[in-house]
Amino acid sequence: MDPRFLRTFVTVARLGSFSAAARELGYTQSAVSQHIGVLEADLGAPLLTRRPVEPTEAGARLLEHAEPILLRLDAARADVAKVAGGPPRSLRIGTTPLACGHAASLVAPALTVTVRVADRVTIAREVATGVLDVGFVDGVAAVNDPLRLPELGLTVAEVWEEPLAVAVPADHPLIARTVPGIARPSSFSRSTDESRRSRPAVRLEDLVDARWIDAPVVCAPLDELAAIARADGFRPALHYDGADVSGLLALVAAGHGLALLPRRVVTHGLALAEPALTHRTELLRLGG
Amino acid sequence: MDPRFLRTFVTVARLGSFSAAARELGYTQSAVSQHIGVLEADLGAPLLTRRPVEPTEAGARLLEHAEPILLRLDAARADVAKVAGGPPRSLRIGTTPLACGHAASLVAPALTVTVRVADRVTIAREVATGVLDVGFVDGVAAVNDPLRLPELGLTVAEVWEEPLAVAVPADHPLIARTVPGIARPSSFSRSTDESRRSRPAVRLEDLVDARWIDAPVVCAPLDELAAIARADGFRPALHYDGADVSGLLALVAAGHGLALLPRRVVTHGLALAEPALTHRTELLRLGG
DNA sequence: CCTTCTTACGGAGTCCGTAAAAATA
DNA sequence: TATTTTTACGGACTCCGTAAGAAGG
């Protein structure tokens, strides 16, 4: 199973065409056909149907392994290159939108610093492959639990955890029902210990049936949230693909749904009863 | 980075010798030398020192990636072979010692069933590579958290969670100090809710400085426990390499140290205050 | 010197492009 | 028939064994 063949296999599967894959990879169609042929002979099973070109069951199984393998091979190369190469000339920082504040905590030395914002998995991948030097990623997790990221041999160099809150519109019925009158803009920043204690916090499982906004780039994807909170059925009322927090908050304010975010960015929100759930930011580095 | 070359690299690193690796892999010394040479040229850095043969810094980084990659390649092959091959003739079950009870829950169909007992990582590896059809592994984790296993594309088909207890000798000072008089053999099985409530449970972090027995094959390794319980310094008083629970309990009874085990196997023990920590057993299968 | 690793060289096999054939819509 | 994939074939390259050459201890 030559990695090159695996690469053409995933490319063919992705593009649904031998010829298109050949074009993308700089091979001839013939070569691609031979790659797939060798792979199928080696594994003893057809991996793709032809016309239309789609993965067979065996091919689907292989696909699920091939991509992590190829990614990890790139990570290995990048990791070796890093220790082999001398001191870095520039610093390339990657960060998810909400982790950007922590990224600023890195004192910038006398280097050219560039910052790139993307989603969690992209950041992890690019740190692993050496495109980025460090990455800041955030998400929702149980206290002291690492974020669930693809295993690429990355190390978590530093960790920050902060409380969560459910962002809600100012006039959301849930506020009226469970915590009357807290929906003031400064509810979190100004509330005293006393007012906070007197206000019952919301349990996540009670909000399962509410309308949620799925904003996987900004914070935890809903399906992941369901796994963490041990509650099925967080169905999205709306899918927000932006990377911008204020845009998400505007949607929440307009009543399109709720969102689970770090308390610091939430103006109208409900405190969480789950103390074991936090917003976690991790600083990722390559190697050990 | 031909996987074959990676394989000879890890073999050379493990054996500390080109010739020994050649013997083990069925190559000539020359071929092994060429493999390493190609790898070093490709990555642009020396990977091994010669005489003595030891990984360089770059080599150490590569090693950390190479083994998971090779394992995953085997897993991919096994996974495809599984869907390609017809219905299985025999069922090979792997299990960790404490998960064996759950393994018995698998109703055995009209197949030849063989059971193999090994440690967690071995079981996971052999399920991934198709040596075993299913695997039962156990360990300590936070409630609803998966066990930390090498990422090999395995699926968790079923899960059991049960309460934990700290196994202690009948006359351990901790019993006298924290929960006087509970060290009766039937303390857990016979205790009523009332007696249980009146008996203060023990927090794991209070036991950090106690003497522990590290029994990584039987239950969670101590270093992992430290990570889960967020407490450093679980230093082992004794390292138990056996796979046998009764042997471990005998050592505990003889006062050689404490052990964290599922409550069902503990006769003299302390209940845990952490409700979020459980003994978890997972049924592992290949593929999705 | 003896062990261990490296280098030189050549045969067998692999990889991939050109070109022609086959297959499917 | 038009498009896409497969097969045939050959050149260049790779892999690995034999054998001779360095390099340590």
mmCIF file of C-alpha atoms in Angstrom, chain B residues 10-147:
data_model
loop_
_atom_site.group_PDB
_atom_site.id
_atom_site.type_symbol
_atom_site.label_atom_id
_atom_site.label_comp_id
_atom_site.label_asym_id
_atom_site.label_seq_id
_atom_site.Cartn_x
_atom_site.Cartn_y
_atom_site.Cartn_z
ATOM 1 C CA VAL B 10 11.582 1.367 13.595
ATOM 2 C CA THR B 11 13.088 -2.110 13.665
ATOM 3 C CA VAL B 12 16.619 -0.767 13.511
ATOM 4 C CA ALA B 13 15.808 1.753 16.231
ATOM 5 C CA ARG B 14 14.272 -0.932 18.403
ATOM 6 C CA LEU B 15 17.124 -3.402 18.005
ATOM 7 C CA GLY B 16 19.896 -0.841 17.914
ATOM 8 C CA SER B 17 21.534 -2.632 15.027
ATOM 9 C CA PHE B 18 21.318 -2.671 11.242
ATOM 10 C CA SER B 19 22.339 -6.327 10.984
ATOM 11 C CA ALA B 20 19.902 -7.512 13.632
ATOM 12 C CA ALA B 21 17.101 -5.626 11.917
ATOM 13 C CA ALA B 22 18.093 -7.169 8.594
ATOM 14 C CA ARG B 23 17.940 -10.629 10.144
ATOM 15 C CA GLU B 24 14.519 -9.968 11.660
ATOM 16 C CA LEU B 25 13.068 -8.500 8.486
ATOM 17 C CA GLY B 26 14.593 -10.937 6.029
ATOM 18 C CA TYR B 27 16.766 -8.367 4.277
ATOM 19 C CA THR B 28 20.481 -8.126 3.843
ATOM 20 C CA GLN B 29 22.429 -5.628 5.967
ATOM 21 C CA SER B 30 23.053 -3.747 2.775
ATOM 22 C CA ALA B 31 19.382 -3.329 2.038
ATOM 23 C CA VAL B 32 18.721 -2.045 5.542
ATOM 24 C CA SER B 33 21.544 0.428 5.187
ATOM 25 C CA GLN B 34 20.068 1.629 1.930
ATOM 26 C CA HIS B 35 16.616 1.977 3.445
ATOM 27 C CA ILE B 36 17.933 4.208 6.187
ATOM 28 C CA GLY B 37 20.031 6.085 3.668
ATOM 29 C CA VAL B 38 17.059 6.792 1.433
ATOM 30 C CA LEU B 39 14.968 7.875 4.404
ATOM 31 C CA GLU B 40 17.686 10.228 5.627
ATOM 32 C CA ALA B 41 18.169 11.680 2.165
ATOM 33 C CA ASP B 42 14.440 12.111 1.709
ATOM 34 C CA LEU B 43 13.937 13.857 5.031
ATOM 35 C CA GLY B 44 17.182 15.768 4.802
ATOM 36 C CA ALA B 45 18.456 14.863 8.242
ATOM 37 C CA PRO B 46 20.345 12.029 9.931
ATOM 38 C CA LEU B 47 17.919 9.785 11.761
ATOM 39 C CA LEU B 48 20.297 7.433 13.529
ATOM 40 C CA THR B 49 23.742 7.675 15.025
ATOM 41 C CA ARG B 50 26.063 4.799 14.091
ATOM 42 C CA ARG B 51 27.991 2.891 16.689
ATOM 43 C CA PRO B 52 26.121 2.937 18.823
ATOM 44 C CA VAL B 53 22.983 2.925 16.675
ATOM 45 C CA GLU B 54 20.551 5.270 18.355
ATOM 46 C CA PRO B 55 17.860 7.644 17.113
ATOM 47 C CA THR B 56 18.937 11.250 16.665
ATOM 48 C CA GLU B 57 16.540 13.978 17.713
ATOM 49 C CA ALA B 58 15.017 13.939 14.243
ATOM 50 C CA GLY B 59 14.892 10.146 14.376
ATOM 51 C CA ALA B 60 13.083 10.250 17.694
ATOM 52 C CA ARG B 61 10.463 12.551 16.210
ATOM 53 C CA LEU B 62 10.009 10.249 13.255
ATOM 54 C CA LEU B 63 9.713 7.205 15.492
ATOM 55 C CA GLU B 64 6.818 8.768 17.319
ATOM 56 C CA HIS B 65 4.914 9.018 14.053
ATOM 57 C CA ALA B 66 6.109 5.861 12.324
ATOM 58 C CA GLU B 67 4.636 3.334 14.672
ATOM 59 C CA PRO B 68 1.082 4.712 14.620
ATOM 60 C CA ILE B 69 1.295 5.016 10.850
ATOM 61 C CA LEU B 70 2.365 1.412 10.374
ATOM 62 C CA LEU B 71 -0.270 0.233 12.804
ATOM 63 C CA ARG B 72 -2.940 2.147 10.975
ATOM 64 C CA LEU B 73 -1.838 0.742 7.647
ATOM 65 C CA ASP B 74 -2.291 -2.739 9.047
ATOM 66 C CA ALA B 75 -5.646 -1.692 10.420
ATOM 67 C CA ALA B 76 -6.724 -0.446 7.003
ATOM 68 C CA ARG B 77 -5.774 -3.734 5.381
ATOM 69 C CA ALA B 78 -7.584 -5.738 8.048
ATOM 70 C CA ASP B 79 -10.632 -3.537 7.765
ATOM 71 C CA VAL B 80 -10.917 -4.017 4.033
ATOM 72 C CA ALA B 81 -10.261 -7.733 4.359
ATOM 73 C CA LYS B 82 -13.108 -7.969 6.813
ATOM 74 C CA VAL B 83 -15.776 -6.570 4.536
ATOM 75 C CA ALA B 84 -14.308 -8.424 1.561
ATOM 76 C CA GLY B 85 -14.249 -11.782 3.305
ATOM 77 C CA GLY B 86 -17.536 -13.550 3.812
ATOM 78 C CA PRO B 87 -19.150 -14.444 7.137
ATOM 79 C CA PRO B 88 -16.598 -15.423 9.771
ATOM 80 C CA ARG B 89 -16.037 -19.083 10.634
ATOM 81 C CA SER B 90 -14.726 -18.458 14.101
ATOM 82 C CA LEU B 91 -14.932 -15.723 16.668
ATOM 83 C CA ARG B 92 -11.766 -14.514 18.338
ATOM 84 C CA ILE B 93 -12.466 -12.480 21.440
ATOM 85 C CA GLY B 94 -9.877 -10.423 23.252
ATOM 86 C CA THR B 95 -10.395 -9.043 26.704
ATOM 87 C CA THR B 96 -8.625 -7.347 29.542
ATOM 88 C CA PRO B 97 -8.848 -9.277 32.838
ATOM 89 C CA LEU B 98 -11.560 -7.164 34.443
ATOM 90 C CA ALA B 99 -13.640 -6.964 31.272
ATOM 91 C CA CYS B 100 -13.900 -10.714 30.995
ATOM 92 C CA GLY B 101 -17.244 -10.723 32.752
ATOM 93 C CA HIS B 102 -18.740 -8.541 30.080
ATOM 94 C CA ALA B 103 -17.139 -10.667 27.408
ATOM 95 C CA ALA B 104 -19.244 -13.521 28.701
ATOM 96 C CA SER B 105 -22.316 -11.454 27.849
ATOM 97 C CA LEU B 106 -21.692 -12.079 24.175
ATOM 98 C CA VAL B 107 -23.980 -14.941 23.332
ATOM 99 C CA ALA B 108 -21.771 -17.356 21.483
ATOM 100 C CA PRO B 109 -23.267 -18.382 18.163
ATOM 101 C CA ALA B 110 -22.443 -21.635 16.433
ATOM 102 C CA LEU B 111 -18.830 -20.657 15.997
ATOM 103 C CA THR B 112 -15.520 -21.707 17.361
ATOM 104 C CA VAL B 113 -14.874 -19.135 20.039
ATOM 105 C CA THR B 114 -11.432 -18.424 21.394
ATOM 106 C CA VAL B 115 -10.674 -15.930 24.137
ATOM 107 C CA ARG B 116 -7.410 -14.130 24.602
ATOM 108 C CA VAL B 117 -6.522 -12.052 27.642
ATOM 109 C CA ALA B 118 -4.070 -9.187 27.336
ATOM 110 C CA ASP B 119 -3.649 -5.571 28.230
ATOM 111 C CA ARG B 120 -5.746 -2.801 26.766
ATOM 112 C CA VAL B 121 -3.417 -1.505 24.100
ATOM 113 C CA THR B 122 -2.607 -4.980 22.856
ATOM 114 C CA ILE B 123 -6.286 -5.805 22.568
ATOM 115 C CA ALA B 124 -6.975 -2.583 20.674
ATOM 116 C CA ARG B 125 -4.059 -3.236 18.342
ATOM 117 C CA GLU B 126 -5.122 -6.786 17.608
ATOM 118 C CA VAL B 127 -8.712 -5.797 16.958
ATOM 119 C CA ALA B 128 -7.457 -3.102 14.623
ATOM 120 C CA THR B 129 -5.204 -5.480 12.727
ATOM 121 C CA GLY B 130 -7.835 -8.186 12.494
ATOM 122 C CA VAL B 131 -6.086 -10.677 14.755
ATOM 123 C CA LEU B 132 -9.146 -10.437 16.989
ATOM 124 C CA ASP B 133 -12.754 -9.990 15.913
ATOM 125 C CA VAL B 134 -13.913 -8.091 18.972
ATOM 126 C CA GLY B 135 -12.214 -6.763 22.051
ATOM 127 C CA PHE B 136 -13.354 -5.931 25.562
ATOM 128 C CA VAL B 137 -11.207 -3.342 27.270
ATOM 129 C CA ASP B 138 -11.680 -1.593 30.569
ATOM 130 C CA GLY B 139 -10.237 1.310 32.458
ATOM 131 C CA VAL B 140 -11.005 4.325 34.586
ATOM 132 C CA ALA B 141 -12.558 7.369 32.970
ATOM 133 C CA ALA B 142 -14.883 10.251 33.617
ATOM 134 C CA VAL B 143 -18.532 9.387 33.191
ATOM 135 C CA ASN B 144 -19.461 9.124 29.532
ATOM 136 C CA ASP B 145 -15.901 9.703 28.456
ATOM 137 C CA PRO B 146 -14.338 7.181 26.117
ATOM 138 C CA LEU B 147 -11.250 5.294 27.196
#
